[in-house]
mmCIF file with all atom_site columns, C-alpha atoms and ligand atoms in Angstrom:
data_model
loop_
_atom_site.group_PDB
_atom_site.id
_atom_site.type_symbol
_atom_site.label_atom_id
_atom_site.label_alt_id
_atom_site.label_comp_id
_atom_site.label_asym_id
_atom_site.label_entity_id
_atom_site.label_seq_id
_atom_site.pdbx_PDB_ins_code
_atom_site.Cartn_x
_atom_site.Cartn_y
_atom_site.Cartn_z
_atom_site.occupancy
_atom_site.B_iso_or_equiv
_atom_site.pdbx_formal_charge
_atom_site.auth_seq_id
_atom_site.auth_comp_id
_atom_site.auth_asym_id
_atom_site.auth_atom_id
_atom_site.pdbx_PDB_model_num
ATOM   1   C CA  . MET M 1 1   ? 29.716 -7.843  -83.071  1.00 0.00 ? 1   MET M CA  1
ATOM   2   C CA  . LEU M 1 2   ? 31.999 -6.642  -85.917  1.00 0.00 ? 2   LEU M CA  1
ATOM   3   C CA  . THR M 1 3   ? 31.404 -7.899  -89.456  1.00 0.00 ? 3   THR M CA  1
ATOM   4   C CA  . ARG M 1 4   ? 34.166 -6.179  -91.461  1.00 0.00 ? 4   ARG M CA  1
ATOM   5   C CA  . ILE M 1 5   ? 36.461 -3.191  -91.675  1.00 0.00 ? 5   ILE M CA  1
ATOM   6   C CA  . ASP M 1 6   ? 34.015 -0.830  -93.395  1.00 0.00 ? 6   ASP M CA  1
ATOM   7   C CA  . HIS M 1 7   ? 36.457 1.962   -94.105  1.00 0.00 ? 7   HIS M CA  1
ATOM   8   C CA  . VAL M 1 8   ? 39.604 3.800   -93.148  1.00 0.00 ? 8   VAL M CA  1
ATOM   9   C CA  . GLY M 1 9   ? 38.946 7.551   -92.952  1.00 0.00 ? 9   GLY M CA  1
ATOM   10  C CA  . ILE M 1 10  ? 41.798 9.704   -94.255  1.00 0.00 ? 10  ILE M CA  1
ATOM   11  C CA  . ALA M 1 11  ? 41.922 13.472  -93.706  1.00 0.00 ? 11  ALA M CA  1
ATOM   12  C CA  . VAL M 1 12  ? 42.941 15.394  -96.830  1.00 0.00 ? 12  VAL M CA  1
ATOM   13  C CA  . ALA M 1 13  ? 43.137 19.080  -97.652  1.00 0.00 ? 13  ALA M CA  1
ATOM   14  C CA  . SER M 1 14  ? 41.557 18.638  -101.087 1.00 0.00 ? 14  SER M CA  1
ATOM   15  C CA  . LEU M 1 15  ? 39.432 15.818  -102.537 1.00 0.00 ? 15  LEU M CA  1
ATOM   16  C CA  . GLU M 1 16  ? 40.206 17.023  -106.072 1.00 0.00 ? 16  GLU M CA  1
ATOM   17  C CA  . GLU M 1 17  ? 43.886 16.428  -105.383 1.00 0.00 ? 17  GLU M CA  1
ATOM   18  C CA  . ALA M 1 18  ? 43.592 13.236  -103.314 1.00 0.00 ? 18  ALA M CA  1
ATOM   19  C CA  . ILE M 1 19  ? 41.128 11.231  -105.438 1.00 0.00 ? 19  ILE M CA  1
ATOM   20  C CA  . PRO M 1 20  ? 43.300 11.003  -108.589 1.00 0.00 ? 20  PRO M CA  1
ATOM   21  C CA  . ARG M 1 21  ? 46.286 10.002  -106.429 1.00 0.00 ? 21  ARG M CA  1
ATOM   22  C CA  . TYR M 1 22  ? 44.396 7.039   -104.935 1.00 0.00 ? 22  TYR M CA  1
ATOM   23  C CA  . GLU M 1 23  ? 42.970 6.115   -108.342 1.00 0.00 ? 23  GLU M CA  1
ATOM   24  C CA  . ALA M 1 24  ? 46.422 6.201   -109.945 1.00 0.00 ? 24  ALA M CA  1
ATOM   25  C CA  . ALA M 1 25  ? 48.205 4.368   -107.129 1.00 0.00 ? 25  ALA M CA  1
ATOM   26  C CA  . PHE M 1 26  ? 45.736 1.532   -106.536 1.00 0.00 ? 26  PHE M CA  1
ATOM   27  C CA  . GLY M 1 27  ? 43.290 1.518   -109.448 1.00 0.00 ? 27  GLY M CA  1
ATOM   28  C CA  . LEU M 1 28  ? 40.436 2.362   -107.070 1.00 0.00 ? 28  LEU M CA  1
ATOM   29  C CA  . THR M 1 29  ? 37.293 4.088   -108.264 1.00 0.00 ? 29  THR M CA  1
ATOM   30  C CA  . VAL M 1 30  ? 34.928 6.426   -106.452 1.00 0.00 ? 30  VAL M CA  1
ATOM   31  C CA  . ALA M 1 31  ? 31.786 4.495   -105.471 1.00 0.00 ? 31  ALA M CA  1
ATOM   32  C CA  . HIS M 1 32  ? 30.081 7.403   -103.723 1.00 0.00 ? 32  HIS M CA  1
ATOM   33  C CA  . GLN M 1 33  ? 30.591 11.084  -102.948 1.00 0.00 ? 33  GLN M CA  1
ATOM   34  C CA  . GLU M 1 34  ? 28.578 13.396  -100.693 1.00 0.00 ? 34  GLU M CA  1
ATOM   35  C CA  . THR M 1 35  ? 28.714 16.392  -98.363  1.00 0.00 ? 35  THR M CA  1
ATOM   36  C CA  . ASN M 1 36  ? 27.735 15.635  -94.774  1.00 0.00 ? 36  ASN M CA  1
ATOM   37  C CA  . GLU M 1 37  ? 26.975 19.047  -93.222  1.00 0.00 ? 37  GLU M CA  1
ATOM   38  C CA  . ALA M 1 38  ? 26.405 17.660  -89.729  1.00 0.00 ? 38  ALA M CA  1
ATOM   39  C CA  . GLN M 1 39  ? 29.869 16.042  -89.731  1.00 0.00 ? 39  GLN M CA  1
ATOM   40  C CA  . GLY M 1 40  ? 31.477 19.005  -91.501  1.00 0.00 ? 40  GLY M CA  1
ATOM   41  C CA  . VAL M 1 41  ? 32.970 17.032  -94.389  1.00 0.00 ? 41  VAL M CA  1
ATOM   42  C CA  . ARG M 1 42  ? 32.993 16.462  -98.118  1.00 0.00 ? 42  ARG M CA  1
ATOM   43  C CA  . GLU M 1 43  ? 33.769 12.805  -98.587  1.00 0.00 ? 43  GLU M CA  1
ATOM   44  C CA  . ALA M 1 44  ? 34.582 10.254  -101.255 1.00 0.00 ? 44  ALA M CA  1
ATOM   45  C CA  . MET M 1 45  ? 34.293 6.484   -100.786 1.00 0.00 ? 45  MET M CA  1
ATOM   46  C CA  . LEU M 1 46  ? 36.681 4.400   -102.928 1.00 0.00 ? 46  LEU M CA  1
ATOM   47  C CA  . LEU M 1 47  ? 35.817 0.708   -103.031 1.00 0.00 ? 47  LEU M CA  1
ATOM   48  C CA  . VAL M 1 48  ? 38.651 -1.691  -102.138 1.00 0.00 ? 48  VAL M CA  1
ATOM   49  C CA  . HIS M 1 49  ? 36.781 -4.981  -101.691 1.00 0.00 ? 49  HIS M CA  1
ATOM   50  C CA  . LYS M 1 50  ? 33.196 -6.216  -101.859 1.00 0.00 ? 50  LYS M CA  1
ATOM   51  C CA  . GLY M 1 51  ? 32.537 -9.029  -99.364  1.00 0.00 ? 51  GLY M CA  1
ATOM   52  C CA  . ASP M 1 52  ? 29.543 -11.056 -98.113  1.00 0.00 ? 52  ASP M CA  1
ATOM   53  C CA  . THR M 1 53  ? 28.816 -8.572  -95.321  1.00 0.00 ? 53  THR M CA  1
ATOM   54  C CA  . GLY M 1 54  ? 29.349 -5.394  -97.399  1.00 0.00 ? 54  GLY M CA  1
ATOM   55  C CA  . GLY M 1 55  ? 32.132 -3.330  -98.906  1.00 0.00 ? 55  GLY M CA  1
ATOM   56  C CA  . SER M 1 56  ? 35.448 -2.102  -97.549  1.00 0.00 ? 56  SER M CA  1
ATOM   57  C CA  . TYR M 1 57  ? 36.464 1.389   -98.587  1.00 0.00 ? 57  TYR M CA  1
ATOM   58  C CA  . VAL M 1 58  ? 39.075 4.105   -98.368  1.00 0.00 ? 58  VAL M CA  1
ATOM   59  C CA  . GLN M 1 59  ? 37.163 7.216   -97.255  1.00 0.00 ? 59  GLN M CA  1
ATOM   60  C CA  . LEU M 1 60  ? 38.776 10.522  -98.186  1.00 0.00 ? 60  LEU M CA  1
ATOM   61  C CA  . LEU M 1 61  ? 37.598 13.406  -95.976  1.00 0.00 ? 61  LEU M CA  1
ATOM   62  C CA  . GLU M 1 62  ? 37.936 17.101  -96.767  1.00 0.00 ? 62  GLU M CA  1
ATOM   63  C CA  . PRO M 1 63  ? 36.687 19.539  -94.110  1.00 0.00 ? 63  PRO M CA  1
ATOM   64  C CA  . ILE M 1 64  ? 34.053 22.085  -95.154  1.00 0.00 ? 64  ILE M CA  1
ATOM   65  C CA  . ARG M 1 65  ? 35.239 24.490  -92.420  1.00 0.00 ? 65  ARG M CA  1
ATOM   66  C CA  . GLU M 1 66  ? 38.181 24.818  -90.025  1.00 0.00 ? 66  GLU M CA  1
ATOM   67  C CA  . ASP M 1 67  ? 36.027 24.450  -86.879  1.00 0.00 ? 67  ASP M CA  1
ATOM   68  C CA  . THR M 1 68  ? 35.026 20.839  -87.667  1.00 0.00 ? 68  THR M CA  1
ATOM   69  C CA  . PRO M 1 69  ? 36.551 17.543  -86.410  1.00 0.00 ? 69  PRO M CA  1
ATOM   70  C CA  . VAL M 1 70  ? 38.506 16.996  -89.641  1.00 0.00 ? 70  VAL M CA  1
ATOM   71  C CA  . GLY M 1 71  ? 39.404 20.712  -89.943  1.00 0.00 ? 71  GLY M CA  1
ATOM   72  C CA  . LYS M 1 72  ? 40.824 20.701  -86.406  1.00 0.00 ? 72  LYS M CA  1
ATOM   73  C CA  . PHE M 1 73  ? 42.626 17.395  -87.019  1.00 0.00 ? 73  PHE M CA  1
ATOM   74  C CA  . LEU M 1 74  ? 44.278 18.718  -90.207  1.00 0.00 ? 74  LEU M CA  1
ATOM   75  C CA  . ALA M 1 75  ? 45.392 21.920  -88.475  1.00 0.00 ? 75  ALA M CA  1
ATOM   76  C CA  . LYS M 1 76  ? 46.863 19.982  -85.549  1.00 0.00 ? 76  LYS M CA  1
ATOM   77  C CA  . LYS M 1 77  ? 48.340 16.868  -87.186  1.00 0.00 ? 77  LYS M CA  1
ATOM   78  C CA  . GLY M 1 78  ? 48.228 17.421  -90.948  1.00 0.00 ? 78  GLY M CA  1
ATOM   79  C CA  . PRO M 1 79  ? 46.861 14.924  -93.487  1.00 0.00 ? 79  PRO M CA  1
ATOM   80  C CA  . GLY M 1 80  ? 46.699 11.258  -92.474  1.00 0.00 ? 80  GLY M CA  1
ATOM   81  C CA  . ILE M 1 81  ? 44.579 8.506   -90.948  1.00 0.00 ? 81  ILE M CA  1
ATOM   82  C CA  . HIS M 1 82  ? 41.670 10.134  -89.099  1.00 0.00 ? 82  HIS M CA  1
ATOM   83  C CA  . HIS M 1 83  ? 39.603 7.119   -88.012  1.00 0.00 ? 83  HIS M CA  1
ATOM   84  C CA  . ILE M 1 84  ? 38.791 3.466   -88.539  1.00 0.00 ? 84  ILE M CA  1
ATOM   85  C CA  . ALA M 1 85  ? 35.232 2.280   -89.084  1.00 0.00 ? 85  ALA M CA  1
ATOM   86  C CA  . TYR M 1 86  ? 33.940 -1.227  -88.375  1.00 0.00 ? 86  TYR M CA  1
ATOM   87  C CA  . GLY M 1 87  ? 30.770 -2.686  -89.857  1.00 0.00 ? 87  GLY M CA  1
ATOM   88  C CA  . VAL M 1 88  ? 28.113 -4.032  -87.472  1.00 0.00 ? 88  VAL M CA  1
ATOM   89  C CA  . GLY M 1 89  ? 24.858 -5.829  -88.233  1.00 0.00 ? 89  GLY M CA  1
ATOM   90  C CA  . ASP M 1 90  ? 22.822 -4.019  -85.574  1.00 0.00 ? 90  ASP M CA  1
ATOM   91  C CA  . ILE M 1 91  ? 24.238 -0.703  -84.364  1.00 0.00 ? 91  ILE M CA  1
ATOM   92  C CA  . ASP M 1 92  ? 21.611 -0.216  -81.641  1.00 0.00 ? 92  ASP M CA  1
ATOM   93  C CA  . SER M 1 93  ? 22.605 -3.438  -79.855  1.00 0.00 ? 93  SER M CA  1
ATOM   94  C CA  . ALA M 1 94  ? 26.302 -2.700  -80.428  1.00 0.00 ? 94  ALA M CA  1
ATOM   95  C CA  . LEU M 1 95  ? 25.939 0.730   -78.746  1.00 0.00 ? 95  LEU M CA  1
ATOM   96  C CA  . ALA M 1 96  ? 23.888 -0.745  -75.898  1.00 0.00 ? 96  ALA M CA  1
ATOM   97  C CA  . ALA M 1 97  ? 26.615 -3.347  -75.251  1.00 0.00 ? 97  ALA M CA  1
ATOM   98  C CA  . LEU M 1 98  ? 29.390 -0.714  -75.368  1.00 0.00 ? 98  LEU M CA  1
ATOM   99  C CA  . THR M 1 99  ? 27.446 1.529   -72.955  1.00 0.00 ? 99  THR M CA  1
ATOM   100 C CA  . VAL M 1 100 ? 27.030 -1.339  -70.482  1.00 0.00 ? 100 VAL M CA  1
ATOM   101 C CA  . ALA M 1 101 ? 30.771 -2.051  -70.839  1.00 0.00 ? 101 ALA M CA  1
ATOM   102 C CA  . GLY M 1 102 ? 31.492 1.598   -69.906  1.00 0.00 ? 102 GLY M CA  1
ATOM   103 C CA  . PHE M 1 103 ? 32.934 2.935   -73.182  1.00 0.00 ? 103 PHE M CA  1
ATOM   104 C CA  . ASP M 1 104 ? 32.891 6.669   -73.875  1.00 0.00 ? 104 ASP M CA  1
ATOM   105 C CA  . LEU M 1 105 ? 30.614 7.170   -76.884  1.00 0.00 ? 105 LEU M CA  1
ATOM   106 C CA  . VAL M 1 106 ? 30.677 10.412  -78.877  1.00 0.00 ? 106 VAL M CA  1
ATOM   107 C CA  . ASN M 1 107 ? 27.267 9.380   -80.281  1.00 0.00 ? 107 ASN M CA  1
ATOM   108 C CA  . LYS M 1 108 ? 25.025 7.547   -77.809  1.00 0.00 ? 108 LYS M CA  1
ATOM   109 C CA  . THR M 1 109 ? 22.481 7.005   -80.582  1.00 0.00 ? 109 THR M CA  1
ATOM   110 C CA  . PRO M 1 110 ? 23.207 6.547   -84.313  1.00 0.00 ? 110 PRO M CA  1
ATOM   111 C CA  . VAL M 1 111 ? 23.529 9.531   -86.648  1.00 0.00 ? 111 VAL M CA  1
ATOM   112 C CA  . HIS M 1 112 ? 23.491 9.875   -90.444  1.00 0.00 ? 112 HIS M CA  1
ATOM   113 C CA  . GLY M 1 113 ? 26.574 8.472   -92.204  1.00 0.00 ? 113 GLY M CA  1
ATOM   114 C CA  . THR M 1 114 ? 27.720 7.819   -95.764  1.00 0.00 ? 114 THR M CA  1
ATOM   115 C CA  . ALA M 1 115 ? 25.042 6.864   -98.281  1.00 0.00 ? 115 ALA M CA  1
ATOM   116 C CA  . GLY M 1 116 ? 22.250 6.485   -95.723  1.00 0.00 ? 116 GLY M CA  1
ATOM   117 C CA  . SER M 1 117 ? 24.245 4.334   -93.295  1.00 0.00 ? 117 SER M CA  1
ATOM   118 C CA  . ARG M 1 118 ? 23.706 4.679   -89.527  1.00 0.00 ? 118 ARG M CA  1
ATOM   119 C CA  . ILE M 1 119 ? 26.931 5.491   -87.682  1.00 0.00 ? 119 ILE M CA  1
ATOM   120 C CA  . ALA M 1 120 ? 28.284 6.283   -84.221  1.00 0.00 ? 120 ALA M CA  1
ATOM   121 C CA  . PHE M 1 121 ? 31.738 7.317   -83.004  1.00 0.00 ? 121 PHE M CA  1
ATOM   122 C CA  . MET M 1 122 ? 33.583 6.085   -79.913  1.00 0.00 ? 122 MET M CA  1
ATOM   123 C CA  . HIS M 1 123 ? 35.964 8.587   -78.265  1.00 0.00 ? 123 HIS M CA  1
ATOM   124 C CA  . PRO M 1 124 ? 39.622 7.881   -79.160  1.00 0.00 ? 124 PRO M CA  1
ATOM   125 C CA  . LYS M 1 125 ? 40.697 8.089   -75.503  1.00 0.00 ? 125 LYS M CA  1
ATOM   126 C CA  . GLY M 1 126 ? 38.809 4.860   -74.716  1.00 0.00 ? 126 GLY M CA  1
ATOM   127 C CA  . VAL M 1 127 ? 40.099 2.920   -77.743  1.00 0.00 ? 127 VAL M CA  1
ATOM   128 C CA  . GLY M 1 128 ? 43.875 3.279   -77.583  1.00 0.00 ? 128 GLY M CA  1
ATOM   129 C CA  . GLY M 1 129 ? 43.980 6.722   -79.183  1.00 0.00 ? 129 GLY M CA  1
ATOM   130 C CA  . VAL M 1 130 ? 42.100 5.635   -82.319  1.00 0.00 ? 130 VAL M CA  1
ATOM   131 C CA  . LEU M 1 131 ? 38.912 7.473   -83.261  1.00 0.00 ? 131 LEU M CA  1
ATOM   132 C CA  . THR M 1 132 ? 36.592 4.528   -83.910  1.00 0.00 ? 132 THR M CA  1
ATOM   133 C CA  . GLU M 1 133 ? 33.318 4.463   -85.837  1.00 0.00 ? 133 GLU M CA  1
ATOM   134 C CA  . LEU M 1 134 ? 30.623 1.796   -86.058  1.00 0.00 ? 134 LEU M CA  1
ATOM   135 C CA  . VAL M 1 135 ? 28.646 1.558   -89.302  1.00 0.00 ? 135 VAL M CA  1
ATOM   136 C CA  . GLU M 1 136 ? 25.349 -0.176  -89.995  1.00 0.00 ? 136 GLU M CA  1
ATOM   137 C CA  . ALA M 1 137 ? 24.924 -0.305  -93.759  1.00 0.00 ? 137 ALA M CA  1
ATOM   138 C CA  . PRO M 1 138 ? 21.596 0.827   -95.228  1.00 0.00 ? 138 PRO M CA  1
ATOM   139 C CA  . GLU M 1 139 ? 19.019 -1.857  -96.110  1.00 0.00 ? 139 GLU M CA  1
ATOM   140 C CA  . GLY M 1 140 ? 19.784 -3.475  -99.453  1.00 0.00 ? 140 GLY M CA  1
HETATM 141 C C1  . LIG A 2 .   ? 40.914 14.358  -81.886  1.00 0.00 ? 1   LIG A C1  1
HETATM 142 N N1  . LIG A 2 .   ? 41.722 13.541  -81.183  1.00 0.00 ? 1   LIG A N1  1
HETATM 143 C C2  . LIG A 2 .   ? 41.965 12.444  -81.894  1.00 0.00 ? 1   LIG A C2  1
HETATM 144 C C3  . LIG A 2 .   ? 41.272 12.614  -83.109  1.00 0.00 ? 1   LIG A C3  1
HETATM 145 N N2  . LIG A 2 .   ? 40.622 13.813  -83.077  1.00 0.00 ? 1   LIG A N2  1
HETATM 146 N N3  . LIG A 2 .   ? 42.681 11.344  -81.623  1.00 0.00 ? 1   LIG A N3  1
HETATM 147 C C4  . LIG A 2 .   ? 42.745 10.397  -82.580  1.00 0.00 ? 1   LIG A C4  1
HETATM 148 N N4  . LIG A 2 .   ? 42.108 10.503  -83.776  1.00 0.00 ? 1   LIG A N4  1
HETATM 149 C C5  . LIG A 2 .   ? 41.365 11.589  -84.067  1.00 0.00 ? 1   LIG A C5  1
HETATM 150 N N5  . LIG A 2 .   ? 40.739 11.668  -85.230  1.00 0.00 ? 1   LIG A N5  1
HETATM 151 C C6  . LIG A 2 .   ? 42.272 13.783  -79.855  1.00 0.00 ? 1   LIG A C6  1
HETATM 152 C C7  . LIG A 2 .   ? 43.140 15.036  -79.865  1.00 0.00 ? 1   LIG A C7  1
HETATM 153 O O1  . LIG A 2 .   ? 44.451 14.725  -80.284  1.00 0.00 ? 1   LIG A O1  1
HETATM 154 C C8  . LIG A 2 .   ? 43.087 15.452  -78.413  1.00 0.00 ? 1   LIG A C8  1
HETATM 155 O O2  . LIG A 2 .   ? 43.944 14.645  -77.644  1.00 0.00 ? 1   LIG A O2  1
HETATM 156 C C9  . LIG A 2 .   ? 41.647 15.112  -78.027  1.00 0.00 ? 1   LIG A C9  1
HETATM 157 O O3  . LIG A 2 .   ? 41.219 14.094  -78.940  1.00 0.00 ? 1   LIG A O3  1
HETATM 158 C C10 . LIG A 2 .   ? 40.720 16.322  -78.147  1.00 0.00 ? 1   LIG A C10 1
HETATM 159 O O4  . LIG A 2 .   ? 40.922 16.867  -79.431  1.00 0.00 ? 1   LIG A O4  1
HETATM 160 P P1  . LIG A 2 .   ? 40.291 18.225  -79.966  1.00 0.00 ? 1   LIG A P1  1
HETATM 161 O O5  . LIG A 2 .   ? 41.026 18.601  -81.202  1.00 0.00 ? 1   LIG A O5  1
HETATM 162 O O6  . LIG A 2 .   ? 40.221 19.225  -78.835  1.00 0.00 ? 1   LIG A O6  1
HETATM 163 O O7  . LIG A 2 .   ? 38.884 17.802  -80.411  1.00 0.00 ? 1   LIG A O7  1
HETATM 164 P P2  . LIG A 2 .   ? 37.492 17.724  -79.656  1.00 0.00 ? 1   LIG A P2  1
HETATM 165 O O8  . LIG A 2 .   ? 37.648 17.314  -78.217  1.00 0.00 ? 1   LIG A O8  1
HETATM 166 O O9  . LIG A 2 .   ? 36.731 18.981  -79.940  1.00 0.00 ? 1   LIG A O9  1
HETATM 167 O O10 . LIG A 2 .   ? 36.833 16.522  -80.473  1.00 0.00 ? 1   LIG A O10 1
HETATM 168 C C11 . LIG A 2 .   ? 37.395 15.252  -80.535  1.00 0.00 ? 1   LIG A C11 1
HETATM 169 C C12 . LIG A 2 .   ? 36.264 14.276  -80.951  1.00 0.00 ? 1   LIG A C12 1
HETATM 170 C C13 . LIG A 2 .   ? 35.676 14.837  -82.281  1.00 0.00 ? 1   LIG A C13 1
HETATM 171 C C14 . LIG A 2 .   ? 36.851 12.886  -81.135  1.00 0.00 ? 1   LIG A C14 1
HETATM 172 C C15 . LIG A 2 .   ? 35.198 14.250  -79.864  1.00 0.00 ? 1   LIG A C15 1
HETATM 173 O O11 . LIG A 2 .   ? 36.698 14.882  -83.272  1.00 0.00 ? 1   LIG A O11 1
HETATM 174 C C16 . LIG A 2 .   ? 34.506 14.057  -82.782  1.00 0.00 ? 1   LIG A C16 1
HETATM 175 O O12 . LIG A 2 .   ? 33.364 14.223  -82.318  1.00 0.00 ? 1   LIG A O12 1
HETATM 176 N N6  . LIG A 2 .   ? 34.717 13.139  -83.777  1.00 0.00 ? 1   LIG A N6  1
HETATM 177 C C17 . LIG A 2 .   ? 33.636 12.326  -84.296  1.00 0.00 ? 1   LIG A C17 1
HETATM 178 C C18 . LIG A 2 .   ? 32.998 12.957  -85.509  1.00 0.00 ? 1   LIG A C18 1
HETATM 179 C C19 . LIG A 2 .   ? 33.958 13.075  -86.683  1.00 0.00 ? 1   LIG A C19 1
HETATM 180 O O13 . LIG A 2 .   ? 35.166 12.887  -86.550  1.00 0.00 ? 1   LIG A O13 1
HETATM 181 N N7  . LIG A 2 .   ? 33.386 13.427  -87.876  1.00 0.00 ? 1   LIG A N7  1
HETATM 182 C C20 . LIG A 2 .   ? 34.178 13.560  -89.098  1.00 0.00 ? 1   LIG A C20 1
HETATM 183 C C21 . LIG A 2 .   ? 34.162 12.314  -89.891  1.00 0.00 ? 1   LIG A C21 1
HETATM 184 P P3  . LIG A 2 .   ? 44.844 15.260  -76.483  1.00 0.00 ? 1   LIG A P3  1
HETATM 185 O O14 . LIG A 2 .   ? 45.688 14.111  -76.031  1.00 0.00 ? 1   LIG A O14 1
HETATM 186 O O15 . LIG A 2 .   ? 45.590 16.391  -77.134  1.00 0.00 ? 1   LIG A O15 1
HETATM 187 O O16 . LIG A 2 .   ? 43.831 15.723  -75.447  1.00 0.00 ? 1   LIG A O16 1
HETATM 188 S S1  . LIG A 2 .   ? 32.544 12.033  -90.496  1.00 0.00 ? 1   LIG A S1  1
HETATM 189 C C22 . LIG A 2 .   ? 32.481 10.507  -91.155  1.00 0.00 ? 1   LIG A C22 1
HETATM 190 O O17 . LIG A 2 .   ? 33.451 9.812   -91.167  1.00 0.00 ? 1   LIG A O17 1
HETATM 191 C C23 . LIG A 2 .   ? 31.124 10.114  -91.729  1.00 0.00 ? 1   LIG A C23 1
HETATM 192 C C24 . LIG A 2 .   ? 30.744 11.023  -92.840  1.00 0.00 ? 1   LIG A C24 1
HETATM 193 C C25 . LIG A 2 .   ? 31.009 8.664   -92.164  1.00 0.00 ? 1   LIG A C25 1
HETATM 194 O O18 . LIG A 2 .   ? 31.959 7.868   -92.008  1.00 0.00 ? 1   LIG A O18 1
HETATM 195 O O19 . LIG A 2 .   ? 29.937 8.293   -92.660  1.00 0.00 ? 1   LIG A O19 1
#
């Protein structure tokens, strides 16, 4: 079902502060930046590796308000790893299989993710305390 680690989502207080740190430490560059209102974040994707099934990224996440998943996470735990995201070829079949297997899905159907991708979150309680995201990359 899984094709790659698509990204590791990291909660930060400020993208302006975090991006140069990741660029300086690892020589990464920002491949994409956007604001996702529905998810309550400003985000930057820094490419780590381009493989046959798509890229792997560090995703820096800054909340746009306090009452958002990343805003609440930052207030409670401070900056750090917020979630892991796995690439899938077909997110609809992946979600159908997880539903049959009894997993607790935050998104029962895919929602809009980075750069036109289709994404869905699984609740951390069902996956060993790790907020887990599935990503189907956009066509092309
Ligand atoms: C909350 N919890 C987490 C967690 N966030 N555990 C591990 N990792 C996280 N990131 C735990 C809390 O510690 C708490 O555990 C319990 O979940 C309830 O926490 P809460 O603070 O009361 O939060 P809720 O219940 O309101 O929401 C938690 C939930 C939410 C996972 C449902 O954060 C959510 O819907 N997340 C999915 C959407 C999201 O994260 N969007 C932002 C990234 P205890 O043990 O204290 O009960 S958007 C993104 O990444 C997009 C742009 C993309 O990739 O394309």
